[in-house]
Amino acid sequence: MKLWGGRFEKETDHLVDDFHSSISFDQRLYRQDIEGSISHATMLGTTGIISREDMDAIVQGLKEIRQDIAAGKVHFEVDAEDIHMNIEKLLTERIGDAGKRLHTGRSRNDQVALDCRMYVKASAEEAREMLAHLVETLLKLAESHLTTIMPGYTHLQKAQPITLAHHLMAYVSMFLRDMQRMKEVYSHADVMPLGSGALATTTYPLDRQMVASLLGFSAISENSIDGVADRDFVCDYLYAAAMVMQHLSRFSEEIILWSTNEFRFVTLDDAYSTGSSIMPQKKNPDMAELIRGKTGRAYGDLMSLLTTMKGIPMAYNKDMQEDKEALFDARDTLIKSLAVFTPMIATCTFHEDTLYRGASGGFTNATDAADYLVKKGMPFRDAHAVIGHLVLACIRENKGILDLSLEELQSFSPLFGPDVYEACSLETCVSERKLPGGPAKESVIAAIQHARETLASFSS
Ligand code: ARG
């Protein structure tokens, strides 16, 4: 008979068991479920709601079940529906009547909310640690490429020269924000819902605060209906995960592009590339492509739960069981992507010569040529037009701006002097952009320093 079978005269159809059972996926919550139950039972025993003997038997029994599950010795039953009832059933089989007292003053509705909150807290921490590792990797890489000049792009058209360090630091900024988001996800999940009961609390004098502190929660939920109906905290995680994936995906796209024969900016390590079954020469950036592809899954997980939640009335409804597969899938996608992306970036080789050559084509110093004329007294809009004409002439002759002689340059503006060659060199274009946030070496060094401080502030 089912744990809830008292008021039923018939068994459920086997199709029903199969359809609504969640044990195939929610068994991954067994640690959270057992930890939550140990704290609940400890509180029940300490407050005298159940006897101390029952409390001890329950706690001992749950610990043994935990060991057995970890050792793969437990067979879960589809009939017992979910992880919560599977564990309660096992406990009662093992310790008898005391096991039947565990669920006093509790509902699966607040129990599952608790388990999910614990899982989200752990997952947010895990993601934050992996992001910290990625940021550290990028900071080291940036430090070794402070003067590696490369083209910066807008519209994927060459725009202005930057350094590889500056480009990498853009991603550092993104991933540091992702770490902050994961920290906020953690604090939204850090609210203990037990005591909400099915939806309207319970008449037992539970000590909710005790359970919260036993489980390391910093607050208890303030409304019992919200306590069981809220899945915002899961959506928060899904959004934060989707955003990390977006950042990884954009970075992956650049790695894919840069490792083409057309760009030749980077070579991936063999350990993070794959070959072709027919074309012997191929070395493909499959890991980066998969991360880009899996970003779609992570977005899907977020959209899936947002949509599931949008029309459900208060309080718990079974629809909400759909939160878990989205959560687990997003978590696995994120963790696996981070796990492969960080060493892939750490081991790739950037080609300083092609990066430099890339920056010297495409008139990346045109803005600086215009600024040169401005510094000699010409209004910016006029200087823009003069350099525009100059670029057009250069395109026709297949030359760069600084390939022209001083006389040729002066035919466009008499303000050009011999100092233009130095003023518009790639090195000067970069070194003069020393505003905070810019590509000049000293600005990037300051940015790296600041990023390290931000990183350290997460662990303090
Ligand atoms: N397996 C359920 C879930 O994941 C647990 C809560 C079930 N509650 C209920 N009243 N049926 O949401």
Short mmCIF file of C-alpha atoms and ligand atoms in Angstrom, two decimals:
data_model
loop_
_atom_site.label_atom_id
_atom_site.label_comp_id
_atom_site.label_asym_id
_atom_site.label_seq_id
_atom_site.Cartn_x
_atom_site.Cartn_y
_atom_site.Cartn_z
CA MET A 1 0.00 0.00 0.00
CA LYS A 2 1.07 3.58 -0.69
CA LEU A 3 2.18 5.75 2.26
CA TRP A 4 -0.92 7.83 1.55
CA GLY A 5 -3.17 4.87 0.64
CA GLY A 6 -5.64 5.06 3.58
CA ARG A 7 -8.51 6.76 1.77
CA PHE A 8 -8.13 4.81 -1.48
CA GLU A 9 -10.07 1.71 -2.42
CA LYS A 10 -8.10 0.89 -5.53
CA GLU A 11 -4.44 0.74 -6.50
CA THR A 12 -3.19 3.37 -8.96
CA ASP A 13 -2.81 2.31 -12.55
CA HIS A 14 0.79 1.36 -13.33
CA LEU A 15 0.83 4.09 -16.00
CA VAL A 16 0.11 6.60 -13.25
CA ASP A 17 2.95 5.36 -11.09
CA ASP A 18 5.29 5.65 -13.99
CA PHE A 19 4.03 9.08 -15.01
CA HIS A 20 4.07 10.90 -11.71
CA SER A 21 6.98 9.20 -9.99
CA SER A 22 10.03 11.42 -9.69
CA ILE A 23 12.41 8.95 -8.04
CA SER A 24 14.31 8.40 -11.30
CA PHE A 25 15.65 11.95 -11.08
CA ASP A 26 15.05 13.28 -7.56
CA GLN A 27 17.14 10.51 -5.97
CA ARG A 28 19.99 12.91 -6.50
CA LEU A 29 18.53 14.89 -3.56
CA TYR A 30 19.07 12.07 -1.10
CA ARG A 31 21.82 13.83 0.87
CA GLN A 32 19.75 16.99 1.25
CA ASP A 33 16.65 14.98 2.11
CA ILE A 34 18.41 12.99 4.82
CA GLU A 35 20.19 16.00 6.28
CA GLY A 36 16.86 17.86 6.38
CA SER A 37 15.13 14.90 8.03
CA ILE A 38 17.90 14.50 10.62
CA SER A 39 17.49 18.16 11.62
CA HIS A 40 13.70 17.91 11.66
CA ALA A 41 13.85 14.79 13.84
CA THR A 42 16.43 16.38 16.13
CA MET A 43 14.13 19.36 16.62
CA LEU A 44 11.10 17.09 17.20
CA GLY A 45 13.03 15.17 19.88
CA THR A 46 14.55 18.24 21.54
CA THR A 47 11.20 20.02 21.83
CA GLY A 48 9.52 16.86 23.16
CA ILE A 49 7.17 16.44 20.21
CA ILE A 50 8.58 12.92 19.83
CA SER A 51 10.58 10.96 22.41
CA ARG A 52 14.36 11.10 22.63
CA GLU A 53 14.53 7.36 21.92
CA ASP A 54 12.56 7.78 18.71
CA MET A 55 14.74 10.74 17.75
CA ASP A 56 17.92 8.74 18.27
CA ALA A 57 16.57 5.77 16.32
CA ILE A 58 15.51 8.01 13.43
CA VAL A 59 18.83 9.85 13.28
CA GLN A 60 20.81 6.63 13.45
CA GLY A 61 18.60 4.94 10.85
CA LEU A 62 18.87 7.88 8.45
CA LYS A 63 22.65 7.92 8.72
CA GLU A 64 22.81 4.24 7.87
CA ILE A 65 20.49 4.73 4.91
CA ARG A 66 22.71 7.56 3.70
CA GLN A 67 25.75 5.30 3.82
CA ASP A 68 23.94 2.54 2.01
CA ILE A 69 22.69 4.84 -0.74
CA ALA A 70 26.20 6.24 -1.19
CA ALA A 71 27.52 2.68 -1.45
CA GLY A 72 24.93 1.87 -4.10
CA LYS A 73 23.24 -0.70 -1.87
CA VAL A 74 19.74 0.79 -1.98
CA HIS A 75 17.16 -0.04 -4.61
CA PHE A 76 14.61 2.75 -4.99
CA GLU A 77 10.99 1.92 -5.79
CA VAL A 78 8.92 3.68 -8.44
CA ASP A 79 5.87 2.81 -6.35
CA ALA A 80 7.18 4.92 -3.50
CA GLU A 81 7.01 7.88 -5.87
CA ASP A 82 9.83 10.17 -4.85
CA ILE A 83 13.01 10.38 -2.81
CA HIS A 84 11.13 11.64 0.25
CA MET A 85 8.77 8.67 0.50
CA ASN A 86 11.41 6.16 -0.56
CA ILE A 87 13.61 7.20 2.34
CA GLU A 88 10.72 7.30 4.82
CA LYS A 89 9.64 3.85 3.72
CA LEU A 90 13.16 2.45 4.05
CA LEU A 91 13.48 4.01 7.47
CA THR A 92 10.26 2.45 8.70
CA GLU A 93 11.24 -0.94 7.29
CA ARG A 94 14.49 -0.68 9.23
CA ILE A 95 13.50 0.89 12.58
CA GLY A 96 9.79 0.22 12.82
CA ASP A 97 7.28 2.59 14.45
CA ALA A 98 9.80 5.35 15.23
CA GLY A 99 10.21 5.78 11.48
CA LYS A 100 6.51 6.55 11.18
CA ARG A 101 6.94 9.52 13.52
CA LEU A 102 9.51 11.33 11.35
CA HIS A 103 6.90 13.10 9.22
CA THR A 104 5.16 14.64 12.27
CA GLY A 105 4.47 18.34 11.60
CA ARG A 106 5.91 18.14 8.11
CA SER A 107 4.58 17.85 4.56
CA ARG A 108 6.37 16.77 1.43
CA ASN A 109 5.56 20.26 0.21
CA ASP A 110 7.86 21.99 2.69
CA GLN A 111 10.24 19.02 2.60
CA VAL A 112 10.83 19.26 -1.14
CA ALA A 113 11.16 23.05 -0.93
CA LEU A 114 13.85 22.56 1.73
CA ASP A 115 15.75 19.96 -0.30
CA CYS A 116 15.71 22.15 -3.40
CA ARG A 117 16.92 25.17 -1.46
CA MET A 118 19.82 23.16 -0.06
CA TYR A 119 20.64 21.88 -3.53
CA VAL A 120 20.56 25.37 -5.05
CA LYS A 121 22.76 26.74 -2.27
CA ALA A 122 25.37 24.03 -2.90
CA SER A 123 25.15 24.45 -6.68
CA ALA A 124 25.58 28.23 -6.49
CA GLU A 125 28.67 27.78 -4.30
CA GLU A 126 30.07 25.16 -6.63
CA ALA A 127 29.58 27.42 -9.66
CA ARG A 128 31.16 30.35 -7.84
CA GLU A 129 34.26 28.31 -6.99
CA MET A 130 34.64 27.13 -10.58
CA LEU A 131 34.19 30.68 -11.85
CA ALA A 132 36.90 31.84 -9.42
CA HIS A 133 39.24 29.27 -10.92
CA LEU A 134 38.42 30.48 -14.43
CA VAL A 135 38.97 34.12 -13.45
CA GLU A 136 42.35 33.26 -11.92
CA THR A 137 43.32 31.45 -15.12
CA LEU A 138 42.34 34.45 -17.24
CA LEU A 139 44.20 36.88 -14.98
CA LYS A 140 47.42 34.88 -15.37
CA LEU A 141 46.92 34.76 -19.13
CA ALA A 142 46.27 38.50 -19.23
CA GLU A 143 49.45 39.15 -17.25
CA SER A 144 51.47 37.32 -19.88
CA HIS A 145 49.89 39.26 -22.77
CA LEU A 146 49.98 42.86 -21.54
CA THR A 147 51.77 44.01 -24.72
CA THR A 148 50.35 41.51 -27.21
CA ILE A 149 48.71 43.83 -29.72
CA MET A 150 45.66 42.59 -31.59
CA PRO A 151 42.77 44.13 -33.51
CA GLY A 152 39.68 45.09 -31.56
CA TYR A 153 36.44 44.64 -33.50
CA THR A 154 32.99 46.10 -33.76
CA HIS A 155 30.54 44.46 -36.19
CA LEU A 156 33.36 41.92 -36.64
CA GLN A 157 35.14 44.62 -38.66
CA LYS A 158 38.54 45.78 -37.47
CA ALA A 159 38.08 48.83 -35.28
CA GLN A 160 41.00 49.90 -33.08
CA PRO A 161 44.10 48.17 -31.75
CA ILE A 162 43.87 46.68 -28.27
CA THR A 163 45.89 44.07 -26.42
CA LEU A 164 45.02 40.45 -25.80
CA ALA A 165 45.21 41.21 -22.08
CA HIS A 166 42.58 43.93 -22.45
CA HIS A 167 40.33 41.58 -24.43
CA LEU A 168 40.68 38.82 -21.82
CA MET A 169 39.91 41.29 -19.05
CA ALA A 170 36.52 41.97 -20.68
CA TYR A 171 35.66 38.35 -19.90
CA VAL A 172 37.08 38.70 -16.40
CA SER A 173 34.56 41.49 -15.80
CA MET A 174 31.72 39.27 -17.05
CA PHE A 175 32.73 36.28 -14.95
CA LEU A 176 33.19 38.41 -11.83
CA ARG A 177 29.60 39.64 -12.29
CA ASP A 178 28.54 36.01 -12.70
CA MET A 179 30.21 35.23 -9.38
CA GLN A 180 28.27 38.07 -7.78
CA ARG A 181 25.04 36.72 -9.29
CA MET A 182 25.78 33.26 -7.88
CA LYS A 183 26.35 34.85 -4.48
CA GLU A 184 22.91 36.47 -4.70
CA VAL A 185 21.36 33.18 -5.83
CA TYR A 186 22.81 31.65 -2.67
CA SER A 187 21.31 34.28 -0.40
CA HIS A 188 17.84 34.03 -2.02
CA ALA A 189 17.91 30.27 -1.48
CA ASP A 190 19.19 30.65 2.06
CA VAL A 191 15.72 30.71 3.64
CA MET A 192 14.43 27.69 5.56
CA PRO A 193 10.85 26.66 4.66
CA LEU A 194 10.18 23.71 7.07
CA GLY A 195 7.26 24.49 9.34
CA SER A 196 5.21 25.72 6.39
CA GLY A 197 3.65 22.25 6.37
CA ALA A 198 1.38 21.55 3.44
CA LEU A 199 0.59 25.26 3.20
CA ALA A 200 -0.75 26.51 6.56
CA THR A 201 1.94 25.52 9.07
CA THR A 202 1.02 23.01 11.76
CA THR A 203 -0.34 22.88 15.29
CA TYR A 204 2.81 21.25 16.72
CA PRO A 205 5.09 23.68 18.56
CA LEU A 206 7.95 23.29 16.06
CA ASP A 207 11.15 25.23 16.64
CA ARG A 208 11.73 26.49 13.12
CA GLN A 209 14.71 28.58 14.13
CA MET A 210 16.46 25.52 15.55
CA VAL A 211 16.05 23.63 12.29
CA ALA A 212 17.36 26.65 10.37
CA SER A 213 20.48 26.87 12.47
CA LEU A 214 21.09 23.11 12.43
CA LEU A 215 21.02 23.26 8.63
CA GLY A 216 23.02 26.48 8.33
CA PHE A 217 20.21 28.65 6.97
CA SER A 218 20.32 32.34 7.83
CA ALA A 219 16.55 32.92 7.88
CA ILE A 220 13.19 31.15 8.01
CA SER A 221 10.44 31.76 5.44
CA GLU A 222 7.93 34.39 6.53
CA ASN A 223 4.75 33.03 5.01
CA SER A 224 3.79 29.37 4.96
CA ILE A 225 2.02 29.60 1.59
CA ASP A 226 5.02 31.26 -0.02
CA GLY A 227 7.27 28.78 1.79
CA VAL A 228 5.88 25.90 -0.26
CA ALA A 229 4.86 27.74 -3.46
CA ASP A 230 8.03 29.71 -4.19
CA ARG A 231 10.42 28.50 -6.86
CA ASP A 232 11.90 31.95 -7.58
CA PHE A 233 15.15 30.76 -6.08
CA VAL A 234 15.39 27.97 -8.69
CA CYS A 235 14.65 30.45 -11.49
CA ASP A 236 17.37 32.70 -10.04
CA TYR A 237 19.89 29.90 -10.32
CA LEU A 238 18.70 29.03 -13.83
CA TYR A 239 19.08 32.64 -14.94
CA ALA A 240 22.53 32.96 -13.38
CA ALA A 241 23.58 29.68 -15.02
CA ALA A 242 22.16 30.78 -18.39
CA MET A 243 24.15 34.01 -18.13
CA VAL A 244 27.42 32.20 -17.36
CA MET A 245 26.70 29.98 -20.36
CA GLN A 246 26.09 33.05 -22.51
CA HIS A 247 29.49 34.40 -21.55
CA LEU A 248 31.18 31.04 -22.13
CA SER A 249 29.39 30.78 -25.46
CA ARG A 250 30.57 34.18 -26.70
CA PHE A 251 34.12 33.35 -25.63
CA SER A 252 33.83 29.94 -27.33
CA GLU A 253 32.63 31.59 -30.52
CA GLU A 254 35.76 33.76 -30.54
CA ILE A 255 37.99 30.76 -29.94
CA ILE A 256 36.30 28.94 -32.84
CA LEU A 257 36.73 31.93 -35.11
CA TRP A 258 40.29 32.66 -34.01
CA SER A 259 41.42 29.09 -34.58
CA THR A 260 40.34 29.14 -38.23
CA ASN A 261 42.94 29.21 -40.96
CA GLU A 262 41.57 32.64 -41.88
CA PHE A 263 42.39 34.15 -38.46
CA ARG A 264 45.18 31.96 -37.05
CA PHE A 265 45.13 33.90 -33.78
CA VAL A 266 45.10 30.82 -31.58
CA THR A 267 45.87 27.12 -31.63
CA LEU A 268 44.01 24.81 -29.29
CA ASP A 269 45.92 22.15 -27.44
CA ASP A 270 45.47 18.67 -28.94
CA ALA A 271 43.96 17.53 -25.64
CA TYR A 272 40.99 19.85 -26.21
CA SER A 273 40.44 19.30 -29.93
CA THR A 274 39.10 16.48 -32.07
CA GLY A 275 39.71 15.10 -35.53
CA SER A 276 37.60 14.11 -38.51
CA SER A 277 36.71 10.57 -39.50
CA ILE A 278 37.35 11.37 -43.17
CA MET A 279 39.53 14.47 -43.47
CA PRO A 280 43.00 13.68 -42.12
CA GLN A 281 44.07 17.30 -41.76
CA LYS A 282 41.20 18.38 -39.50
CA LYS A 283 41.58 19.65 -35.96
CA ASN A 284 38.20 20.84 -34.77
CA PRO A 285 37.28 23.04 -31.80
CA ASP A 286 34.48 20.68 -30.72
CA MET A 287 34.64 21.58 -27.03
CA ALA A 288 34.04 25.25 -27.75
CA GLU A 289 31.27 24.36 -30.20
CA LEU A 290 29.59 22.11 -27.65
CA ILE A 291 29.68 24.81 -25.00
CA ARG A 292 28.12 27.21 -27.52
CA GLY A 293 25.52 24.55 -28.33
CA LYS A 294 24.77 23.63 -24.73
CA THR A 295 23.98 27.27 -23.98
CA GLY A 296 20.71 26.57 -25.78
CA ARG A 297 19.90 23.86 -23.24
CA ALA A 298 20.57 26.18 -20.33
CA TYR A 299 18.29 28.86 -21.82
CA GLY A 300 15.68 26.14 -22.37
CA ASP A 301 15.86 25.10 -18.72
CA LEU A 302 15.19 28.67 -17.62
CA MET A 303 12.31 29.14 -20.08
CA SER A 304 10.88 25.78 -19.10
CA LEU A 305 10.57 26.62 -15.40
CA LEU A 306 9.43 30.21 -15.96
CA THR A 307 6.65 28.83 -18.14
CA THR A 308 5.75 26.01 -15.76
CA MET A 309 5.37 28.46 -12.89
CA LYS A 310 3.44 31.20 -14.64
CA GLY A 311 -0.10 29.97 -14.16
CA ILE A 312 -0.08 27.93 -10.98
CA PRO A 313 -2.37 29.03 -8.16
CA MET A 314 -1.25 29.02 -4.53
CA ALA A 315 0.13 26.91 -2.98
CA TYR A 316 1.91 23.67 -3.99
CA ASN A 317 0.81 22.01 -7.23
CA LYS A 318 2.33 18.94 -8.78
CA ASP A 319 3.43 20.99 -11.79
CA MET A 320 6.25 22.15 -9.56
CA GLN A 321 7.86 18.72 -9.62
CA GLU A 322 9.01 19.81 -13.09
CA ASP A 323 11.48 22.22 -11.46
CA LYS A 324 13.97 19.49 -10.73
CA GLU A 325 14.95 18.19 -14.14
CA ALA A 326 15.46 21.76 -15.35
CA LEU A 327 17.58 22.54 -12.32
CA PHE A 328 19.68 19.38 -12.56
CA ASP A 329 20.17 19.72 -16.29
CA ALA A 330 21.26 23.35 -16.02
CA ARG A 331 23.60 22.54 -13.16
CA ASP A 332 25.22 19.64 -15.02
CA THR A 333 25.51 21.66 -18.23
CA LEU A 334 27.10 24.57 -16.41
CA ILE A 335 29.54 22.54 -14.33
CA LYS A 336 30.68 20.36 -17.21
CA SER A 337 31.11 23.39 -19.46
CA LEU A 338 33.17 25.27 -16.88
CA ALA A 339 35.21 22.14 -16.17
CA VAL A 340 36.31 21.83 -19.80
CA PHE A 341 36.47 25.52 -20.73
CA THR A 342 39.03 26.54 -18.09
CA PRO A 343 41.78 24.06 -19.03
CA MET A 344 41.00 24.58 -22.73
CA ILE A 345 41.75 28.30 -22.38
CA ALA A 346 44.72 27.69 -20.09
CA THR A 347 46.42 25.42 -22.62
CA CYS A 348 45.79 27.21 -25.90
CA THR A 349 48.59 29.05 -27.70
CA PHE A 350 48.02 32.62 -28.84
CA HIS A 351 50.04 33.65 -31.89
CA GLU A 352 51.48 37.09 -31.21
CA ASP A 353 52.68 37.55 -34.79
CA THR A 354 49.31 36.98 -36.45
CA LEU A 355 47.54 38.98 -33.76
CA TYR A 356 49.90 41.89 -34.48
CA ARG A 357 49.52 41.53 -38.23
CA GLY A 358 45.77 41.50 -37.76
CA ALA A 359 45.97 44.82 -35.96
CA SER A 360 48.16 46.42 -38.63
CA GLY A 361 45.63 45.86 -41.43
CA GLY A 362 42.17 47.33 -41.73
CA PHE A 363 43.10 50.92 -40.81
CA THR A 364 42.81 50.32 -37.06
CA ASN A 365 44.81 53.54 -36.55
CA ALA A 366 42.34 55.73 -38.51
CA THR A 367 40.74 57.15 -35.33
CA ASP A 368 44.20 58.05 -34.07
CA ALA A 369 45.06 59.73 -37.37
CA ALA A 370 41.92 61.85 -37.01
CA ASP A 371 42.81 62.60 -33.38
CA TYR A 372 46.31 63.60 -34.55
CA LEU A 373 44.79 66.32 -36.73
CA VAL A 374 42.49 67.38 -33.88
CA LYS A 375 45.52 67.83 -31.64
CA LYS A 376 47.00 70.06 -34.37
CA GLY A 377 43.89 72.25 -34.20
CA MET A 378 41.36 70.79 -36.66
CA PRO A 379 37.76 70.26 -35.42
CA PHE A 380 37.03 66.53 -34.98
CA ARG A 381 34.26 66.33 -37.58
CA ASP A 382 36.57 67.85 -40.24
CA ALA A 383 39.41 65.51 -39.24
CA HIS A 384 37.03 62.55 -39.57
CA ALA A 385 36.25 63.59 -43.16
CA VAL A 386 39.93 64.14 -44.08
CA ILE A 387 40.93 60.69 -42.78
CA GLY A 388 37.89 59.18 -44.51
CA HIS A 389 39.17 60.49 -47.85
CA LEU A 390 42.68 59.36 -46.98
CA VAL A 391 41.46 55.83 -46.17
CA LEU A 392 39.54 55.67 -49.45
CA ALA A 393 42.69 56.63 -51.38
CA CYS A 394 44.72 54.04 -49.45
CA ILE A 395 42.15 51.32 -50.19
CA ARG A 396 42.47 52.11 -53.92
CA GLU A 397 46.26 51.81 -53.72
CA ASN A 398 46.19 48.88 -51.32
CA LYS A 399 48.26 50.73 -48.71
CA GLY A 400 48.05 51.54 -45.02
CA ILE A 401 47.89 55.13 -43.77
CA LEU A 402 51.51 55.12 -42.60
CA ASP A 403 52.71 53.62 -45.92
CA LEU A 404 52.19 57.08 -47.44
CA SER A 405 55.06 59.56 -47.56
CA LEU A 406 54.81 62.81 -45.60
CA GLU A 407 54.21 64.72 -48.84
CA GLU A 408 51.37 62.38 -49.78
CA LEU A 409 49.85 62.78 -46.32
CA GLN A 410 50.20 66.56 -46.53
CA SER A 411 48.23 66.56 -49.78
CA PHE A 412 45.24 65.62 -47.58
CA SER A 413 46.07 68.11 -44.81
CA PRO A 414 49.00 70.48 -44.30
CA LEU A 415 48.74 69.76 -40.57
CA PHE A 416 50.52 66.42 -41.02
CA GLY A 417 54.11 66.56 -39.73
CA PRO A 418 56.91 63.98 -39.37
CA ASP A 419 55.67 63.04 -35.89
CA VAL A 420 52.57 61.38 -37.41
CA TYR A 421 54.41 58.06 -37.93
CA GLU A 422 55.12 57.72 -34.24
CA ALA A 423 51.75 59.16 -33.15
CA CYS A 424 49.76 56.68 -35.24
CA SER A 425 51.83 53.55 -34.69
CA LEU A 426 49.94 50.61 -33.23
CA GLU A 427 52.06 50.82 -30.09
CA THR A 428 51.10 54.47 -29.54
CA CYS A 429 47.45 53.80 -30.36
CA VAL A 430 47.43 51.35 -27.47
CA SER A 431 49.75 53.11 -25.02
CA GLU A 432 47.89 56.42 -25.29
CA ARG A 433 44.58 54.83 -24.33
CA LYS A 434 45.43 54.93 -20.67
CA LEU A 435 42.08 55.95 -19.25
CA PRO A 436 40.77 53.65 -16.52
CA GLY A 437 39.31 50.65 -18.32
CA GLY A 438 41.51 51.12 -21.38
CA PRO A 439 44.04 48.87 -23.17
CA ALA A 440 47.26 50.72 -22.17
CA LYS A 441 49.58 48.52 -20.17
CA GLU A 442 49.25 50.55 -16.96
CA SER A 443 45.43 50.59 -17.21
CA VAL A 444 45.28 46.83 -17.68
CA ILE A 445 47.71 46.27 -14.79
CA ALA A 446 45.40 48.38 -12.61
CA ALA A 447 42.38 46.40 -13.86
CA ILE A 448 44.09 43.11 -13.03
CA GLN A 449 44.92 44.40 -9.56
CA HIS A 450 41.33 45.47 -9.02
CA ALA A 451 39.99 42.14 -10.30
CA ARG A 452 42.23 40.30 -7.86
CA GLU A 453 40.83 42.37 -5.00
CA THR A 454 37.27 41.63 -6.12
CA LEU A 455 38.10 37.95 -6.35
CA ALA A 456 39.61 37.97 -2.86
CA SER A 457 36.54 39.77 -1.47
CA PHE A 458 34.39 36.74 -2.36
CA SER A 459 36.33 34.47 -0.04
CA SER A 460 36.50 36.90 2.90
N1 ARG B 1 7.93 14.77 -5.68
C1 ARG B 1 7.25 15.97 -5.31
C2 ARG B 1 7.91 17.16 -5.97
O1 ARG B 1 8.98 17.00 -6.40
C3 ARG B 1 7.30 16.17 -3.84
C4 ARG B 1 6.18 16.95 -3.29
C5 ARG B 1 4.90 16.23 -3.47
N2 ARG B 1 3.82 16.80 -2.75
C6 ARG B 1 2.58 16.43 -2.97
N3 ARG B 1 1.68 16.99 -2.28
N4 ARG B 1 2.28 15.57 -3.89
O2 ARG B 1 7.36 18.22 -6.08
#
